[in-house]
Amino acid sequence: MDAASPASYEHALEELERLVASMEAGQMPLDQLLNSYRRGGELLVFCRDRLQAVEQQVKLLEGGQMQAWEEK
């Protein structure tokens, strides 16, 4: 399993979805299941960190306060 950081949030999410589907299928050997679980944890941390970074950038753009999203 490649433990490199994903290229983007979207790539991380796609990989995480594939891992979850494979794990839910129940056809993995135990060692592969454990490695997939660990990788899933890494991907979750990556996604959470990316989302928090974007939230911080939005706060800066909004003068330190989050604004309600308005659909147009």
mmCIF file of C-alpha atoms in Angstrom:
data_model
loop_
_atom_site.group_PDB
_atom_site.id
_atom_site.type_symbol
_atom_site.label_atom_id
_atom_site.label_comp_id
_atom_site.label_asym_id
_atom_site.label_seq_id
_atom_site.Cartn_x
_atom_site.Cartn_y
_atom_site.Cartn_z
ATOM 1 C CA MET A 1 0.000 0.000 0.000
ATOM 2 C CA ASP A 2 1.340 3.423 -0.952
ATOM 3 C CA ALA A 3 1.512 5.558 2.187
ATOM 4 C CA ALA A 4 2.316 8.759 0.272
ATOM 5 C CA SER A 5 0.182 11.824 0.858
ATOM 6 C CA PRO A 6 -2.664 12.150 -1.632
ATOM 7 C CA ALA A 7 -2.379 14.790 -4.330
ATOM 8 C CA SER A 8 -5.611 16.444 -3.227
ATOM 9 C CA TYR A 9 -8.609 16.215 -0.953
ATOM 10 C CA GLU A 10 -10.574 14.654 -3.787
ATOM 11 C CA HIS A 11 -7.957 11.935 -4.358
ATOM 12 C CA ALA A 12 -7.881 11.168 -0.641
ATOM 13 C CA LEU A 13 -11.659 10.894 -0.532
ATOM 14 C CA GLU A 14 -11.726 8.579 -3.566
ATOM 15 C CA GLU A 15 -9.057 6.330 -2.042
ATOM 16 C CA LEU A 16 -10.903 6.279 1.277
ATOM 17 C CA GLU A 17 -14.155 5.302 -0.449
ATOM 18 C CA ARG A 18 -12.379 2.448 -2.281
ATOM 19 C CA LEU A 19 -10.827 1.226 0.968
ATOM 20 C CA VAL A 20 -14.151 1.274 2.794
ATOM 21 C CA ALA A 21 -15.866 -0.627 -0.026
ATOM 22 C CA SER A 22 -13.113 -3.266 -0.023
ATOM 23 C CA MET A 23 -13.220 -3.608 3.741
ATOM 24 C CA GLU A 24 -17.014 -3.880 3.797
ATOM 25 C CA ALA A 25 -16.891 -6.645 1.196
ATOM 26 C CA GLY A 26 -15.266 -8.820 3.868
ATOM 27 C CA GLN A 27 -12.903 -10.583 1.475
ATOM 28 C CA MET A 28 -9.581 -9.170 2.732
ATOM 29 C CA PRO A 29 -6.971 -11.164 4.597
ATOM 30 C CA LEU A 30 -6.517 -9.932 8.163
ATOM 31 C CA ASP A 31 -3.134 -8.252 7.528
ATOM 32 C CA GLN A 32 -4.478 -6.375 4.517
ATOM 33 C CA LEU A 33 -7.546 -5.375 6.506
ATOM 34 C CA LEU A 34 -5.361 -3.918 9.254
ATOM 35 C CA ASN A 35 -3.210 -2.030 6.717
ATOM 36 C CA SER A 36 -6.333 -0.676 5.036
ATOM 37 C CA TYR A 37 -7.692 0.457 8.395
ATOM 38 C CA ARG A 38 -4.441 2.306 9.142
ATOM 39 C CA ARG A 39 -4.392 3.912 5.699
ATOM 40 C CA GLY A 40 -8.002 4.951 6.155
ATOM 41 C CA GLY A 41 -7.037 6.687 9.386
ATOM 42 C CA GLU A 42 -4.238 8.539 7.595
ATOM 43 C CA LEU A 43 -6.635 9.613 4.852
ATOM 44 C CA LEU A 44 -9.186 10.826 7.399
ATOM 45 C CA VAL A 45 -6.534 12.962 9.090
ATOM 46 C CA PHE A 46 -5.441 14.345 5.709
ATOM 47 C CA CYS A 47 -9.035 15.235 4.740
ATOM 48 C CA ARG A 48 -9.785 16.803 8.121
ATOM 49 C CA ASP A 49 -6.602 18.891 7.966
ATOM 50 C CA ARG A 50 -7.412 20.096 4.445
ATOM 51 C CA LEU A 51 -10.936 21.070 5.459
ATOM 52 C CA GLN A 52 -9.660 22.947 8.516
ATOM 53 C CA ALA A 53 -7.105 24.795 6.355
ATOM 54 C CA VAL A 54 -9.824 25.880 3.938
ATOM 55 C CA GLU A 55 -12.027 26.969 6.841
ATOM 56 C CA GLN A 56 -9.183 29.118 8.192
ATOM 57 C CA GLN A 57 -8.690 30.726 4.777
ATOM 58 C CA VAL A 58 -12.408 31.503 4.541
ATOM 59 C CA LYS A 59 -12.308 33.081 8.010
ATOM 60 C CA LEU A 60 -9.434 35.292 6.912
ATOM 61 C CA LEU A 61 -11.292 36.330 3.786
ATOM 62 C CA GLU A 62 -14.406 37.100 5.833
ATOM 63 C CA GLY A 63 -12.575 39.271 8.351
ATOM 64 C CA GLY A 64 -12.258 36.611 11.037
ATOM 65 C CA GLN A 65 -15.916 35.636 11.155
ATOM 66 C CA MET A 66 -17.585 32.805 9.324
ATOM 67 C CA GLN A 67 -20.471 33.985 7.191
ATOM 68 C CA ALA A 68 -23.525 31.941 6.265
ATOM 69 C CA TRP A 69 -23.276 30.501 2.778
ATOM 70 C CA GLU A 70 -25.796 32.151 0.499
ATOM 71 C CA GLU A 71 -26.848 30.331 -2.649
ATOM 72 C CA LYS A 72 -27.551 32.525 -5.610
#
